[in-house]
Short mmCIF file of C-alpha atoms in Angstrom, two decimals:
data_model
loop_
_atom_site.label_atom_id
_atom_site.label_comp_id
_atom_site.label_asym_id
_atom_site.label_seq_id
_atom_site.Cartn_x
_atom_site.Cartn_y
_atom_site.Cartn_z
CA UNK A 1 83.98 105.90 61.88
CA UNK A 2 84.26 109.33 63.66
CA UNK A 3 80.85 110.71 65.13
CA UNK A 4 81.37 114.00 63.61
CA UNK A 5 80.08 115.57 60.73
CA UNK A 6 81.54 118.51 58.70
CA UNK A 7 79.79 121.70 59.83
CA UNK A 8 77.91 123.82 57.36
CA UNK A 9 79.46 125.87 55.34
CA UNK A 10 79.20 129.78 56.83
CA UNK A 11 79.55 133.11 54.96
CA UNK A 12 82.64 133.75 56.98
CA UNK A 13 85.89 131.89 56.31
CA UNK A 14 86.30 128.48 58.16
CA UNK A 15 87.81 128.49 61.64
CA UNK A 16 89.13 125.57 63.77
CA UNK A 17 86.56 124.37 66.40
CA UNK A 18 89.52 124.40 69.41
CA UNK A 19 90.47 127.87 68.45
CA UNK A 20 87.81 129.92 66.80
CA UNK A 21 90.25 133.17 66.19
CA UNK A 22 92.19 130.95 63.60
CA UNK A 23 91.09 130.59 60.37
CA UNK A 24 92.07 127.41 58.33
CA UNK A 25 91.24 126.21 55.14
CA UNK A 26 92.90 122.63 55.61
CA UNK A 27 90.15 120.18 56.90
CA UNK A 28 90.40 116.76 58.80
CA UNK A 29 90.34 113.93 56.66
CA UNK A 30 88.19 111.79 58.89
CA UNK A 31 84.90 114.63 59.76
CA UNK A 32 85.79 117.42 57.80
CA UNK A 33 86.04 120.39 60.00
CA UNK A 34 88.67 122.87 59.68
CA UNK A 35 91.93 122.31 61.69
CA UNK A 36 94.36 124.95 62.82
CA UNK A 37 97.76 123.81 62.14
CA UNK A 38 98.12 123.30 66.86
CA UNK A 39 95.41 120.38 66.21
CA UNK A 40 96.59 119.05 62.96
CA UNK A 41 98.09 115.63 63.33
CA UNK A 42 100.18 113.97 60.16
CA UNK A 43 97.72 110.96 58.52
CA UNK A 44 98.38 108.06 55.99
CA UNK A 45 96.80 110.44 53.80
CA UNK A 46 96.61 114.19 54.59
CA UNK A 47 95.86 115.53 58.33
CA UNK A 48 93.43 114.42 61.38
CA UNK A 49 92.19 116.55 63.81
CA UNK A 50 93.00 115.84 67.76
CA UNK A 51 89.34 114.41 68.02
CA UNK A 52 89.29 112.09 65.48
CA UNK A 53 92.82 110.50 66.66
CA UNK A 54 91.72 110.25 70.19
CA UNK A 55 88.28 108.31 69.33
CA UNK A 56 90.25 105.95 66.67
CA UNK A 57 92.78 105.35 69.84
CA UNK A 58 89.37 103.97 72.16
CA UNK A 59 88.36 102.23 69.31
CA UNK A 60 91.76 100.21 68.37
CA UNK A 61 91.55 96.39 69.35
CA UNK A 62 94.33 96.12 72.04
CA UNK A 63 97.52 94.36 70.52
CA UNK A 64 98.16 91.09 71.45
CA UNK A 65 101.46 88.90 71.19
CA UNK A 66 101.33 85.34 69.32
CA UNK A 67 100.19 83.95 72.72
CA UNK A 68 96.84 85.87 73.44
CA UNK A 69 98.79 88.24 75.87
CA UNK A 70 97.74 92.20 75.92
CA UNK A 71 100.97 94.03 74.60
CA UNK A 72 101.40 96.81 77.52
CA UNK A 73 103.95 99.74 76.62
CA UNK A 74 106.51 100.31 79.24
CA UNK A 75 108.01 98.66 82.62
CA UNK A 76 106.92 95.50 83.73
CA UNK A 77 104.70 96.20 86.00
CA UNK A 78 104.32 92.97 87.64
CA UNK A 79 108.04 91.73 87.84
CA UNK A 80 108.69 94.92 88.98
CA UNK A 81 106.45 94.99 91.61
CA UNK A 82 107.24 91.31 93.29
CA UNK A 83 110.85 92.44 92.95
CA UNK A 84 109.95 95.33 95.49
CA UNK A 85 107.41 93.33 97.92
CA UNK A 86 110.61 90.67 98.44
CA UNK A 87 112.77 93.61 98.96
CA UNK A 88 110.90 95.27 101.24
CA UNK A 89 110.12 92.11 103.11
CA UNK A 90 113.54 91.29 103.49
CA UNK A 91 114.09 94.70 105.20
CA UNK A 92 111.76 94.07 107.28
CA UNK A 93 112.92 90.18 108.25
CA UNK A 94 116.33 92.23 109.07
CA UNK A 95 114.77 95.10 111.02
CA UNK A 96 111.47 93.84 112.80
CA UNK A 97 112.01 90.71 115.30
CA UNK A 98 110.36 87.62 114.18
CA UNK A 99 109.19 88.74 110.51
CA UNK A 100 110.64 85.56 109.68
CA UNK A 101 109.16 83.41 111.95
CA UNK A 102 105.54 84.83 111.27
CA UNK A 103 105.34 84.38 107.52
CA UNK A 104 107.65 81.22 106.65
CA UNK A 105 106.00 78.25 105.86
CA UNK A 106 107.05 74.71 107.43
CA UNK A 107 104.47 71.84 106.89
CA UNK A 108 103.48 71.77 110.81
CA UNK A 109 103.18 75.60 110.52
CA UNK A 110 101.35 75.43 107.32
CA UNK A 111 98.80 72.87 108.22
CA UNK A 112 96.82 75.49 110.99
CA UNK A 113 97.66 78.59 108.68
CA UNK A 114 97.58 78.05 105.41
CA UNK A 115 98.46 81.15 104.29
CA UNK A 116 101.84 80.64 104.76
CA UNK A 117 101.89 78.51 101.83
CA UNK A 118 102.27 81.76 99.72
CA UNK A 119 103.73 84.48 101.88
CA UNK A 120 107.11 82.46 102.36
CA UNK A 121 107.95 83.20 99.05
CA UNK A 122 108.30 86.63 99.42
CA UNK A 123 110.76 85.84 102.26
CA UNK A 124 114.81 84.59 102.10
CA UNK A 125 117.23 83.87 104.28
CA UNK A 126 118.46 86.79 106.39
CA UNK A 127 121.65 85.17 106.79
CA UNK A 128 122.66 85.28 103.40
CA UNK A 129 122.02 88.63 100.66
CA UNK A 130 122.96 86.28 98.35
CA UNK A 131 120.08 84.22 98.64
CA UNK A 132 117.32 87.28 97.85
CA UNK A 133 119.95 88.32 94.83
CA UNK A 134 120.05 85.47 92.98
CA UNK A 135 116.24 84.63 92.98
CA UNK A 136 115.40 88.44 91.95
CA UNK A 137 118.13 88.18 89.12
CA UNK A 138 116.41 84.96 88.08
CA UNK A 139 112.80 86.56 88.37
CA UNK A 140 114.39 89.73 86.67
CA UNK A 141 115.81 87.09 83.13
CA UNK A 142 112.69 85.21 82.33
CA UNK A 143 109.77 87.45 84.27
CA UNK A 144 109.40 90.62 82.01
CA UNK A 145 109.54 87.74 78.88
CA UNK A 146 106.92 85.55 80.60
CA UNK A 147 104.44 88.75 81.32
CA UNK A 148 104.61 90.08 78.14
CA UNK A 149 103.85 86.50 76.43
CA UNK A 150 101.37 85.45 78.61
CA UNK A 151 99.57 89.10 79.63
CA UNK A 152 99.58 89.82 83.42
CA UNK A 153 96.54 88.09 84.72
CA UNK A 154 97.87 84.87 83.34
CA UNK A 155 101.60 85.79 84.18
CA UNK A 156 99.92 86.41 88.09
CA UNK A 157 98.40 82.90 88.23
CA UNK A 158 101.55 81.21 87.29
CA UNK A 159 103.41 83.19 89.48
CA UNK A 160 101.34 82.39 92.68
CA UNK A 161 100.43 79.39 91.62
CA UNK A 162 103.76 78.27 90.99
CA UNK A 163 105.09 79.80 94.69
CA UNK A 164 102.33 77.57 96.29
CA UNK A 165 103.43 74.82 94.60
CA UNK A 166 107.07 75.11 95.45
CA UNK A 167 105.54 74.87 99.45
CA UNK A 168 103.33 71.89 98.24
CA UNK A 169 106.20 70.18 97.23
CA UNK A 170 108.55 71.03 100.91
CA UNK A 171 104.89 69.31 102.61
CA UNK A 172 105.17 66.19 100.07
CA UNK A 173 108.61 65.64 101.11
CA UNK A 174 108.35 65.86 105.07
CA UNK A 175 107.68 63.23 107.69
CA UNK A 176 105.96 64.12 110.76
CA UNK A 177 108.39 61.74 112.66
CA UNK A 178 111.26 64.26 111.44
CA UNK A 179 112.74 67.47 112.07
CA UNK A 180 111.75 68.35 108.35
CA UNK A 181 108.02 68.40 109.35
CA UNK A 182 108.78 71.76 111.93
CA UNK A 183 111.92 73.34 109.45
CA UNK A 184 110.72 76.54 108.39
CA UNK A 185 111.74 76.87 104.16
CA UNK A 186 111.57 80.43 102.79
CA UNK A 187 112.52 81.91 99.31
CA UNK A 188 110.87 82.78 95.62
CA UNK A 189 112.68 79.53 94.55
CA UNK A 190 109.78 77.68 93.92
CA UNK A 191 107.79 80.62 91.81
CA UNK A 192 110.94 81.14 90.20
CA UNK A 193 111.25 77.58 88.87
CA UNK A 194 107.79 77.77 88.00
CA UNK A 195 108.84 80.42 85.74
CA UNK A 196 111.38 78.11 84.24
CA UNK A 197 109.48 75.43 83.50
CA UNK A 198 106.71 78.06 81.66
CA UNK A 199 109.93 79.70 79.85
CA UNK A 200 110.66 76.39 78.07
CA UNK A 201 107.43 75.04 76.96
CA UNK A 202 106.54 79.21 75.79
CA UNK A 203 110.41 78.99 73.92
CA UNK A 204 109.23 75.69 72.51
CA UNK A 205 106.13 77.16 71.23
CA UNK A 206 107.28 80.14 69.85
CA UNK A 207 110.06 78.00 67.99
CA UNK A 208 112.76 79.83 69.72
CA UNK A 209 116.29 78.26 71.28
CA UNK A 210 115.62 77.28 74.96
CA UNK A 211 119.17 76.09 75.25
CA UNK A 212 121.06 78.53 77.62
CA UNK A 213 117.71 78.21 80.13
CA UNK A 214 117.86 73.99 79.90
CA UNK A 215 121.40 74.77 81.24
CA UNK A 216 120.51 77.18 83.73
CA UNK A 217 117.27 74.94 84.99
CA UNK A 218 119.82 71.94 85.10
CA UNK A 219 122.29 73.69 87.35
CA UNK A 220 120.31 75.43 90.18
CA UNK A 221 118.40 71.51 90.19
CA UNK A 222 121.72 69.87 90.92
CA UNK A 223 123.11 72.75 92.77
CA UNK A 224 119.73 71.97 95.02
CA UNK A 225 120.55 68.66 95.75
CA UNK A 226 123.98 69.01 96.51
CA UNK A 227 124.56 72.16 98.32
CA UNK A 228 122.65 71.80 102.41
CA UNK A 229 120.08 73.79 103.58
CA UNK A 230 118.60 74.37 99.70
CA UNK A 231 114.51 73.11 99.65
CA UNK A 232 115.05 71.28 96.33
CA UNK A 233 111.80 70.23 96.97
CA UNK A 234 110.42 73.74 96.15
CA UNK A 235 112.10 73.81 93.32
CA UNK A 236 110.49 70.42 91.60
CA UNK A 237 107.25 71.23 93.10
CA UNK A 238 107.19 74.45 91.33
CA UNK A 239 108.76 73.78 88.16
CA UNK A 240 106.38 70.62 87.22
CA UNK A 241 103.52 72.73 88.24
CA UNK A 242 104.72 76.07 86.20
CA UNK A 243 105.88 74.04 82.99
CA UNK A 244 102.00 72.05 83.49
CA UNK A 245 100.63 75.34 83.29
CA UNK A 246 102.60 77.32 80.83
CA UNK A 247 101.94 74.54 78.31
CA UNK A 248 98.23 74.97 79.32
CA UNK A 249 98.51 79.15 78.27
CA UNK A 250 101.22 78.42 74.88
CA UNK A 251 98.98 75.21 73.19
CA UNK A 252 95.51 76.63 74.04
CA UNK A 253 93.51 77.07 70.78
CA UNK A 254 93.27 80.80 69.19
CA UNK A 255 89.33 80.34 69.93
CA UNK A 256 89.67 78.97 72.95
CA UNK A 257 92.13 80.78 74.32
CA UNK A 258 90.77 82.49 77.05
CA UNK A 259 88.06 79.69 78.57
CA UNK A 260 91.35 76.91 78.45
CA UNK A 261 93.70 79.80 80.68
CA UNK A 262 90.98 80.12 83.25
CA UNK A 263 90.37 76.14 83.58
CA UNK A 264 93.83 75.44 83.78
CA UNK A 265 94.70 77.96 86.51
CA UNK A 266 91.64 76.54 88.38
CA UNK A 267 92.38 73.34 87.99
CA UNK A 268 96.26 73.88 88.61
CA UNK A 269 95.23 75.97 91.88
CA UNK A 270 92.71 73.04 92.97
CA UNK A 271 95.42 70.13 92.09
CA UNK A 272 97.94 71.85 94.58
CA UNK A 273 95.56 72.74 97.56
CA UNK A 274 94.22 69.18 96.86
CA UNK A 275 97.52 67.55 97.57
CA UNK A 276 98.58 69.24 100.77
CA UNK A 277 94.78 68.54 101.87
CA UNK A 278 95.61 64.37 101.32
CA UNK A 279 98.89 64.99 102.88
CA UNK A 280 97.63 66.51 105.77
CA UNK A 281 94.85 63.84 105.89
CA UNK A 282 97.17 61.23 105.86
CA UNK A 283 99.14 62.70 109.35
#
């Protein structure tokens, strides 16, 4: 309810509280003051004043969507802003000297900084536009769907969580006793699978047709085992990891919603770290 109270009635005729040189004799349905037709503003049931409509605004529970996730009007943010950090870092592997080479992640590279475990995924091939284009158009299909579902914080986790795991999955892969072990892999492929593998089991949930991505998922797999110099490896480390989490965020309970998406990103973020640990133990 609004914290204002009608004012007393005066000898003089009523006058809006914004604009005391008007005098109006239509009140505010919600605290009863007078309101000049400037702060009027159309009700269910007669007029509210601008007040009242901007404390019933602070006061709204926030919708959410059928998976817990905060409904935010507009862009998406998020998608939008990975779309931008790969850009610019891809200008910048083309114009600065050994952008590349500083950021990529290879498992011999990755084992004394770690860090480049996530950074190469904001990275592509500077040989090939077509390489950057094809993993933002696939970010730009099931991203804004995937942020709006899940809310951002839990879209985030996957996301990251997902792009390490693509780099996980390069490490699992390589042999020390091979060229592999020093071949720098770059590219969102592996957060972008991740996606994937969310998309389906949050389709699935929702009891929507997850057809046309099952087709799309299967193609880029085999295209990744077929065509050279494509990490499939990033992209089955990321999608099993992504489609373990998403069906984490989808199937948690109503109630529980909240405590089961912060265990499963921690666990999902420990499982990953904890594999490239034993792989780097056992080397």
């Amino acid at each position: 309810m609004s914290s204002f109270q009608p004012l007393p009635e005066t000898a003089g005729p009523p006058v809006c509280p914004r604009h005391p040189d008007r005098i109006s004799y239509v009140r505010c349905q919600r605290c009863g003051r007078p309101v000049c037709p400037e702060c009027q503003r159309q009700a269910p049931v007669g007029v509210q004043c601008v007040d009242c409509v901007a404390e019933a605004a602070r006061n709204a529970r926030p919708t959410q969507t059928a998976l817990g996730g905060r409904v935010h009007g507009g862009r998406p943010v998020v998608t939008i802003t990975i779309v931008a950090l790969c850009v610019v870092s891809y200008v910048l592997q083309l114009a600065v000297t050994g952008w590349t080479s500083r950021w990529a992640f290879s498992p011999a590279a990755g084992q004394v900084e770690p860090y480049r475990f996530l950074t190469t995924a904001f990275l592509h091939s500077p040989n090939s536009i077509f390489h950057i284009l094809f993993n933002m158009y696939a970010l730009w299909i099931v991203g804004p769907f995937l942020e709006n579902a899940l809310g951002r914080a839990r879209y985030i986790a996957l996301y990251l969580i997902s792009a390490v795991a693509g780099s996980v999955g390069v490490l699992l892969f390589a042999s020390p006793a091979t060229d592999a072990w020093y071949l720098g892999a770059v590219g969102a492929s592996g957060a972008v699978f991740g996606l994937f593998g969310a998309v389906l089991v949050v389709l699935r949930r929702l009891g929507r047709n997850a057809q046309s991505f099952l087709m799309v998922i299967g193609l880029n797999l085999v295209i990744g085992f077929v065509v050279p110099n494509i990490a499939w490896q990033a992209h089955v480390g990321g999608l099993i990891v992504g489609a373990g989490l998403g069906a984490a965020y989808a199937y948690a309970p109503t109630l529980r919603r909240r405590e089961v998406g912060i265990i499963a990103t921690v666990v999902a973020a420990v499982l990953v770290v904890g594999l490239a640990l034993l792989k780097y133990a056992g080397v």
